[in-house]
PDB file of C-alpha atoms in Angstrom:
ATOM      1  CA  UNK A   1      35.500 -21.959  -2.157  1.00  0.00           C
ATOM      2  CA  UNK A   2      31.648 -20.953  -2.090  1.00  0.00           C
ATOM      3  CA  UNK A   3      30.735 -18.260  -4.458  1.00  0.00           C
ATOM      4  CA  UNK A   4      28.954 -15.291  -1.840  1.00  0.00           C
ATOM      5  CA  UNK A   5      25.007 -15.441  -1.483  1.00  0.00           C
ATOM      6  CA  UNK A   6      22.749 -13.753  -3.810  1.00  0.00           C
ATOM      7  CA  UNK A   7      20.131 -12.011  -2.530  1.00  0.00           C
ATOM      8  CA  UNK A   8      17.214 -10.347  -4.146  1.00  0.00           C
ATOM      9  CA  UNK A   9      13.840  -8.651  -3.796  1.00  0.00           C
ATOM     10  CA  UNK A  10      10.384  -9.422  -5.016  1.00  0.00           C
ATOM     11  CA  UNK A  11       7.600  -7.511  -5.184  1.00  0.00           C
ATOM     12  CA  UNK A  12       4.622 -10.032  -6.031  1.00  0.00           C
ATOM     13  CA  UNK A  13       1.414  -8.404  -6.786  1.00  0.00           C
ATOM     14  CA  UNK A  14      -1.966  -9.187  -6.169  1.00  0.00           C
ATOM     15  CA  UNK A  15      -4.243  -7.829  -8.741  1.00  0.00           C
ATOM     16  CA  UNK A  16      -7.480  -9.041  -6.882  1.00  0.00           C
ATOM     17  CA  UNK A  17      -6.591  -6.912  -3.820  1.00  0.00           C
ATOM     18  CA  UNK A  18      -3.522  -4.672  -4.900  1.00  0.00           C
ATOM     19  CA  UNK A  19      -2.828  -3.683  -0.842  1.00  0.00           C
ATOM     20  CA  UNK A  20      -2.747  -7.313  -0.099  1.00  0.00           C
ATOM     21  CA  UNK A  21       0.651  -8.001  -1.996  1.00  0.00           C
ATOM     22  CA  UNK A  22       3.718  -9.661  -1.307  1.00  0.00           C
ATOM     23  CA  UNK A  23       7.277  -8.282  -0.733  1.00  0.00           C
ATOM     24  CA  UNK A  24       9.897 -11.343  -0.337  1.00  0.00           C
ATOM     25  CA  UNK A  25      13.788 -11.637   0.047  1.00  0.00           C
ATOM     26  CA  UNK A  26      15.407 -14.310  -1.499  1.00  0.00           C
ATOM     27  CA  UNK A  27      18.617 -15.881  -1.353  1.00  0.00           C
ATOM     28  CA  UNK A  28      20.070 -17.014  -4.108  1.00  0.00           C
ATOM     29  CA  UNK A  29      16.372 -17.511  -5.626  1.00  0.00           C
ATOM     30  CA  UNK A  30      14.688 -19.239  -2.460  1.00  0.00           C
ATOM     31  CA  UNK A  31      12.233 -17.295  -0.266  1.00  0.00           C
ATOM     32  CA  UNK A  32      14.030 -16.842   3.419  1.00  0.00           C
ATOM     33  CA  UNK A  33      11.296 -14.105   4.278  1.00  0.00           C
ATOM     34  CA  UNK A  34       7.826 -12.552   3.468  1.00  0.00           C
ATOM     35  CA  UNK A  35       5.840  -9.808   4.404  1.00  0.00           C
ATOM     36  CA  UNK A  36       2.558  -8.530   3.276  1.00  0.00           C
ATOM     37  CA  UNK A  37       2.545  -5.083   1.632  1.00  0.00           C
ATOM     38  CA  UNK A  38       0.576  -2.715  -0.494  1.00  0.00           C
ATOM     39  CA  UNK A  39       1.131  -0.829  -3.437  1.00  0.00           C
ATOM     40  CA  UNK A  40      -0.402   2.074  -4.909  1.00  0.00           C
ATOM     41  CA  UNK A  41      -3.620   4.036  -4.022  1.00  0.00           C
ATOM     42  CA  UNK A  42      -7.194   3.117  -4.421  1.00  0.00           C
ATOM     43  CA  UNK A  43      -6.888   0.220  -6.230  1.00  0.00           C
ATOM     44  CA  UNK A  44      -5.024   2.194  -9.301  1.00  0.00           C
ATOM     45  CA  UNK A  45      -2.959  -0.458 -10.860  1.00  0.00           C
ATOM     46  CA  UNK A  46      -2.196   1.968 -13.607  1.00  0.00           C
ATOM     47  CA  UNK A  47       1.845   1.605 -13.415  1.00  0.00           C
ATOM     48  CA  UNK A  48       2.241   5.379 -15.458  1.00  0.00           C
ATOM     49  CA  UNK A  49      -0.045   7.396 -12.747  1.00  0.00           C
ATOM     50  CA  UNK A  50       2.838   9.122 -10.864  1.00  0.00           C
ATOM     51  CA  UNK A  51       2.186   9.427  -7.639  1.00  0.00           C
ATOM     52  CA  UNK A  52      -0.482   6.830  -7.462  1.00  0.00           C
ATOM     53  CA  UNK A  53      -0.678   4.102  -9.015  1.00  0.00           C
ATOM     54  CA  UNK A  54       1.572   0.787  -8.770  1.00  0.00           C
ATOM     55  CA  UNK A  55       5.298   0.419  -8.787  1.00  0.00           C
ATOM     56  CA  UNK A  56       6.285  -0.263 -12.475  1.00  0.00           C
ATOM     57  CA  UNK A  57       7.130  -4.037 -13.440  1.00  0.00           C
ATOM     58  CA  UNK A  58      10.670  -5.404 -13.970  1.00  0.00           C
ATOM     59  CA  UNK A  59      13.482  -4.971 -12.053  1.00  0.00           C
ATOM     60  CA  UNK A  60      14.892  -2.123 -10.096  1.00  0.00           C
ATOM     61  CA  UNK A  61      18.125  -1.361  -8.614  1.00  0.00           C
ATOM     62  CA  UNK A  62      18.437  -0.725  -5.081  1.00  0.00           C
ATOM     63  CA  UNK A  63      19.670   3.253  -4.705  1.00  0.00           C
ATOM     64  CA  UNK A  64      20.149   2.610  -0.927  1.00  0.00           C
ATOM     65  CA  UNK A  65      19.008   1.547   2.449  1.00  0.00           C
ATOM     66  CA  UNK A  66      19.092   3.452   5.734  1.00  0.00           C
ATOM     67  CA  UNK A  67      17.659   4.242   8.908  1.00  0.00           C
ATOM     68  CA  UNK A  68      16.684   7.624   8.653  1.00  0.00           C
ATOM     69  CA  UNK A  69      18.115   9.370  11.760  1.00  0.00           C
ATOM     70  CA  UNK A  70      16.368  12.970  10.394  1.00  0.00           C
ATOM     71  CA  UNK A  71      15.177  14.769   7.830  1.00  0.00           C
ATOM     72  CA  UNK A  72      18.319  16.290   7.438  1.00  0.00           C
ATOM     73  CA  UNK A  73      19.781  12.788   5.969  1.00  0.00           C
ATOM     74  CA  UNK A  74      17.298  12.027   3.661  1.00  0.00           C
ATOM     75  CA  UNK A  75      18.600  12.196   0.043  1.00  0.00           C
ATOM     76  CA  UNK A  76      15.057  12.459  -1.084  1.00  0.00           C
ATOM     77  CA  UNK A  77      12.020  15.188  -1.031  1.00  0.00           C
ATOM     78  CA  UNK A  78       8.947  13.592   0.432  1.00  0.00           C
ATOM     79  CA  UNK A  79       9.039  14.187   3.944  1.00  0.00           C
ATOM     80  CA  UNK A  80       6.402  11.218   4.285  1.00  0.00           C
ATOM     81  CA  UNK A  81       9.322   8.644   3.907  1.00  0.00           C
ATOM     82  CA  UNK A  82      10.979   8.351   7.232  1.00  0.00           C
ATOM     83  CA  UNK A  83      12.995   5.556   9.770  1.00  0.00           C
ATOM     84  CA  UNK A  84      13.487   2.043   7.789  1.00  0.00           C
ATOM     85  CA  UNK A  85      13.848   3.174   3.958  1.00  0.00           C
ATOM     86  CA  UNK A  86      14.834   1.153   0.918  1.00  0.00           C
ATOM     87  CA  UNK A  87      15.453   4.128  -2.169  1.00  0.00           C
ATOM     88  CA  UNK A  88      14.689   2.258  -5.748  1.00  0.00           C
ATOM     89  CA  UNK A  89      16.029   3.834  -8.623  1.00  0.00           C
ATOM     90  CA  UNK A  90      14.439   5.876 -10.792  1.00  0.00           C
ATOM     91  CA  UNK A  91      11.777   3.607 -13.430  1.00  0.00           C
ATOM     92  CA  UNK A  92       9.782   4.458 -16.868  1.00  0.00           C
ATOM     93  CA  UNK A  93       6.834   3.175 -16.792  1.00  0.00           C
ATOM     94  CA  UNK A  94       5.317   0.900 -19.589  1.00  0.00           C
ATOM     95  CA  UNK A  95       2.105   2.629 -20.795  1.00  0.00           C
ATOM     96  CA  UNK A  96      -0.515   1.175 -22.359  1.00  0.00           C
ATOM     97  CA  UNK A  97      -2.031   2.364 -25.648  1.00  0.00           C
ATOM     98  CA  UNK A  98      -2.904   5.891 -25.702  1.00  0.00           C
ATOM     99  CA  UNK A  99      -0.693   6.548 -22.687  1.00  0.00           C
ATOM    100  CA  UNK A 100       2.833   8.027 -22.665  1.00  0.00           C
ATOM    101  CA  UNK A 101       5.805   6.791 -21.002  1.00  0.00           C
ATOM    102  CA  UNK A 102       6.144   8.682 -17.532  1.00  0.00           C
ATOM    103  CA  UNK A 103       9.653   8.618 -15.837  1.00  0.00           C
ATOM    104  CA  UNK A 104       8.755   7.543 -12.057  1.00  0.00           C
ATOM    105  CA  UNK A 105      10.532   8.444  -9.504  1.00  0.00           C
ATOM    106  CA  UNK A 106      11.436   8.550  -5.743  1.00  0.00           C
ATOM    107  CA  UNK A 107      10.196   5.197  -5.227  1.00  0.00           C
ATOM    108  CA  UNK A 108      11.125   3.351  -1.871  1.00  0.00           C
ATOM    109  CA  UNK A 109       9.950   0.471   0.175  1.00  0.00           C
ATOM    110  CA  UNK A 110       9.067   1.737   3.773  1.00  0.00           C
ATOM    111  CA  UNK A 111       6.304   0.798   6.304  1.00  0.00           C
ATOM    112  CA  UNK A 112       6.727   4.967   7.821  1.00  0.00           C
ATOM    113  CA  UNK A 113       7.837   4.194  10.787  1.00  0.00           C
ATOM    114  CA  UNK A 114      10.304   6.254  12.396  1.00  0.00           C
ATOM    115  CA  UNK A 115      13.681   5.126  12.921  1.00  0.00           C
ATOM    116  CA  UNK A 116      13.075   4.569  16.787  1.00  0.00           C
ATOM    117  CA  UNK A 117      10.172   1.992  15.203  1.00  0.00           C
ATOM    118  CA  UNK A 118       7.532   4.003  16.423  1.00  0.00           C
ATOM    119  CA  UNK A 119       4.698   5.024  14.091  1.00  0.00           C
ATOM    120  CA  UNK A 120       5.176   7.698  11.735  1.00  0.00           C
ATOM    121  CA  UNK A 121       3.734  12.015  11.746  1.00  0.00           C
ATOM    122  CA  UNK A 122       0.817  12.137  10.482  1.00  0.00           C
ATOM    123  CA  UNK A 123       0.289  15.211   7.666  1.00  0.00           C
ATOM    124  CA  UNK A 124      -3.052  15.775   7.653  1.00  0.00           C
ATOM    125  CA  UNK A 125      -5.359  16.470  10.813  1.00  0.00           C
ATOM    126  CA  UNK A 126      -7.696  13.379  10.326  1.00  0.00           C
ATOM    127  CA  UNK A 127      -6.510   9.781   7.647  1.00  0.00           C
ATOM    128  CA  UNK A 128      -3.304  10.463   6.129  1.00  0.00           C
ATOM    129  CA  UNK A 129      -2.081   8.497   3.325  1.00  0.00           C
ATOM    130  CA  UNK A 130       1.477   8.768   3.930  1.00  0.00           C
ATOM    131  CA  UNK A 131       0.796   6.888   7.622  1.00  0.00           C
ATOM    132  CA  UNK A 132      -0.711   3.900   9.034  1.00  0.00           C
ATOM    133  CA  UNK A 133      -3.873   3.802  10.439  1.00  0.00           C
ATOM    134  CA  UNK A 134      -5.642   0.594  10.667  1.00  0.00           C
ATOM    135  CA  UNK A 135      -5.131  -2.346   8.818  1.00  0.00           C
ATOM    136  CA  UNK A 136      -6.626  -1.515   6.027  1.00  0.00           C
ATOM    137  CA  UNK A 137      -4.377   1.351   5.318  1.00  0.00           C
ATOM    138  CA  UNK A 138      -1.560   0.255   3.237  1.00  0.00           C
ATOM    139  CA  UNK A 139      -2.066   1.736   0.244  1.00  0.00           C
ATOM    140  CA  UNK A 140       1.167   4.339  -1.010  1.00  0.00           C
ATOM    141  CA  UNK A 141       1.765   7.126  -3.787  1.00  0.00           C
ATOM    142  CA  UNK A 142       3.064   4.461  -5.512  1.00  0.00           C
ATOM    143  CA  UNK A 143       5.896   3.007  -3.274  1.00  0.00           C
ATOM    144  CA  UNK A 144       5.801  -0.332  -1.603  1.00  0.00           C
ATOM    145  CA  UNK A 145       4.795   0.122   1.872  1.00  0.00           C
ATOM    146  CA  UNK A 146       4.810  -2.727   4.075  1.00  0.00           C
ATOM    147  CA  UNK A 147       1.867  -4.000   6.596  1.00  0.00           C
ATOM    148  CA  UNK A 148       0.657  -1.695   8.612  1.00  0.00           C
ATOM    149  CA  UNK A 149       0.552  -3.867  11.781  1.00  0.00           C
ATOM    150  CA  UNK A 150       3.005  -5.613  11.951  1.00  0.00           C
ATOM    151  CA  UNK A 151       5.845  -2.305  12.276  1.00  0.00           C
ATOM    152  CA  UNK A 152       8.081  -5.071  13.023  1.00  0.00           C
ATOM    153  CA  UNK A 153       8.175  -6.460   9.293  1.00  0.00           C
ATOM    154  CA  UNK A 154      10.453  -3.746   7.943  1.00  0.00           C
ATOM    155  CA  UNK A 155      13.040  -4.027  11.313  1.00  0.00           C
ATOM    156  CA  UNK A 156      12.822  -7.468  10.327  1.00  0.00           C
ATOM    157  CA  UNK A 157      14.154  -6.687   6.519  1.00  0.00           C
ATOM    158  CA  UNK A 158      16.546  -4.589   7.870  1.00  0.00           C
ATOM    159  CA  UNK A 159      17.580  -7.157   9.925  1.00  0.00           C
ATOM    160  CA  UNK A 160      18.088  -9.914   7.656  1.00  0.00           C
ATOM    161  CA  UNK A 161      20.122  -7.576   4.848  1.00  0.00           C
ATOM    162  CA  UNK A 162      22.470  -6.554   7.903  1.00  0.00           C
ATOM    163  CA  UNK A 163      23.152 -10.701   8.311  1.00  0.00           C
ATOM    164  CA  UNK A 164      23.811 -10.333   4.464  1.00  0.00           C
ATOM    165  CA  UNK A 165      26.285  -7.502   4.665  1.00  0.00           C
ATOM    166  CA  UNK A 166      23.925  -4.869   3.132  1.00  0.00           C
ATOM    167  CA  UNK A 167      24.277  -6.289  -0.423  1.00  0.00           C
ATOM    168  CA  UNK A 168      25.275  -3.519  -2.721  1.00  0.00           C
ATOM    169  CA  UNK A 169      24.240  -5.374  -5.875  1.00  0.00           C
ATOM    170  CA  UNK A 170      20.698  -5.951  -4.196  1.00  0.00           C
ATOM    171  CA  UNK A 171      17.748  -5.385  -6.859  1.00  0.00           C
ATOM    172  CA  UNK A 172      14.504  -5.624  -6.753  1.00  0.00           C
ATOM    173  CA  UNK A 173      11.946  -7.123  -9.098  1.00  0.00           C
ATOM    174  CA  UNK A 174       8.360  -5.986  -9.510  1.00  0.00           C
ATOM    175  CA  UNK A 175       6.007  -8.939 -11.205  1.00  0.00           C
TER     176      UNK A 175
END
């Protein structure tokens, strides 16, 4: 009898252009899909900057992964992170000398669209960084946020770990 699939998630950065990344699912270590996505803000590849800067190496394990039907069923507090959401667990980051350790948390991979797949609220009267707005705007407070024109990549994920039964011993890993 064939052993069930393993599938897994990789987050492959780009340090020449951090918001040019990859995010890929494997199965059982061969690439089925990948997307573009971005990581981080303003080029800060500084993995201990909370809220900014990229998602810490190494693997992760995957808290969860819904379609958020309202902010009254999101298990987390930043009301930025809405529709297609994959919740990471919590990380420490590994600092580099003269830095300490930070504990980051509510981490997610999400493209903020709504669950309907229409684009996300914006916060802020003009840019917001919590929402597409051209293609250049991928950059996150330190999530992984998939390409901003192509709304369709994150359906797509969702898609593809619905064929695989929503693995519950998905994980993700950040190189």
């Amino acid at each position: 009898m064939p052993r069930p699939a393993t599938y897994m998630l990789k987050f492959i950065k780009n340090w020449n252009d951090p918001q040019n990344s990859q995010l890929a699912l494997l199965r059982d270590g061969k690439e089925v899909v990948s997307y573009r996505a971005g990581s981080g803000k303003d080029f800060d590849r500084n993995e201990c900057s909370s809220g900014a800067g990229w998602l810490p190496g190494g693997p992760y394990r995957i808290a969860g992964h819904m379609t958020d039907r309202g902010a009254d069923a999101r298990p987390w507090n930043e009301p930025a992170v809405q529709g297609y959401v994959i919740q990471l667990a919590d990380k420490v980051c590994m600092p580099v000398s003269g830095q300490k350790a930070v504990n980051r948390t509510e981490l997610f991979i999400h493209s903020e669209t709504k669950a309907d797949g229409t684009q996300g609220f914006s916060i802020f009267e003009d840019d917001s960084l919590r929402r597409w707005e051209d293609e250049r705007d991928d950059k996150s407070s330190g999530c992984i946020k998939l390409h901003p024109d192509r709304p369709d990549h994150i359906k797509d994920l969702f898609r593809h770990l619905d064929r695989a039964g929503r693995p519950t011993n998905l994980t993700l890993d950040v190189g």
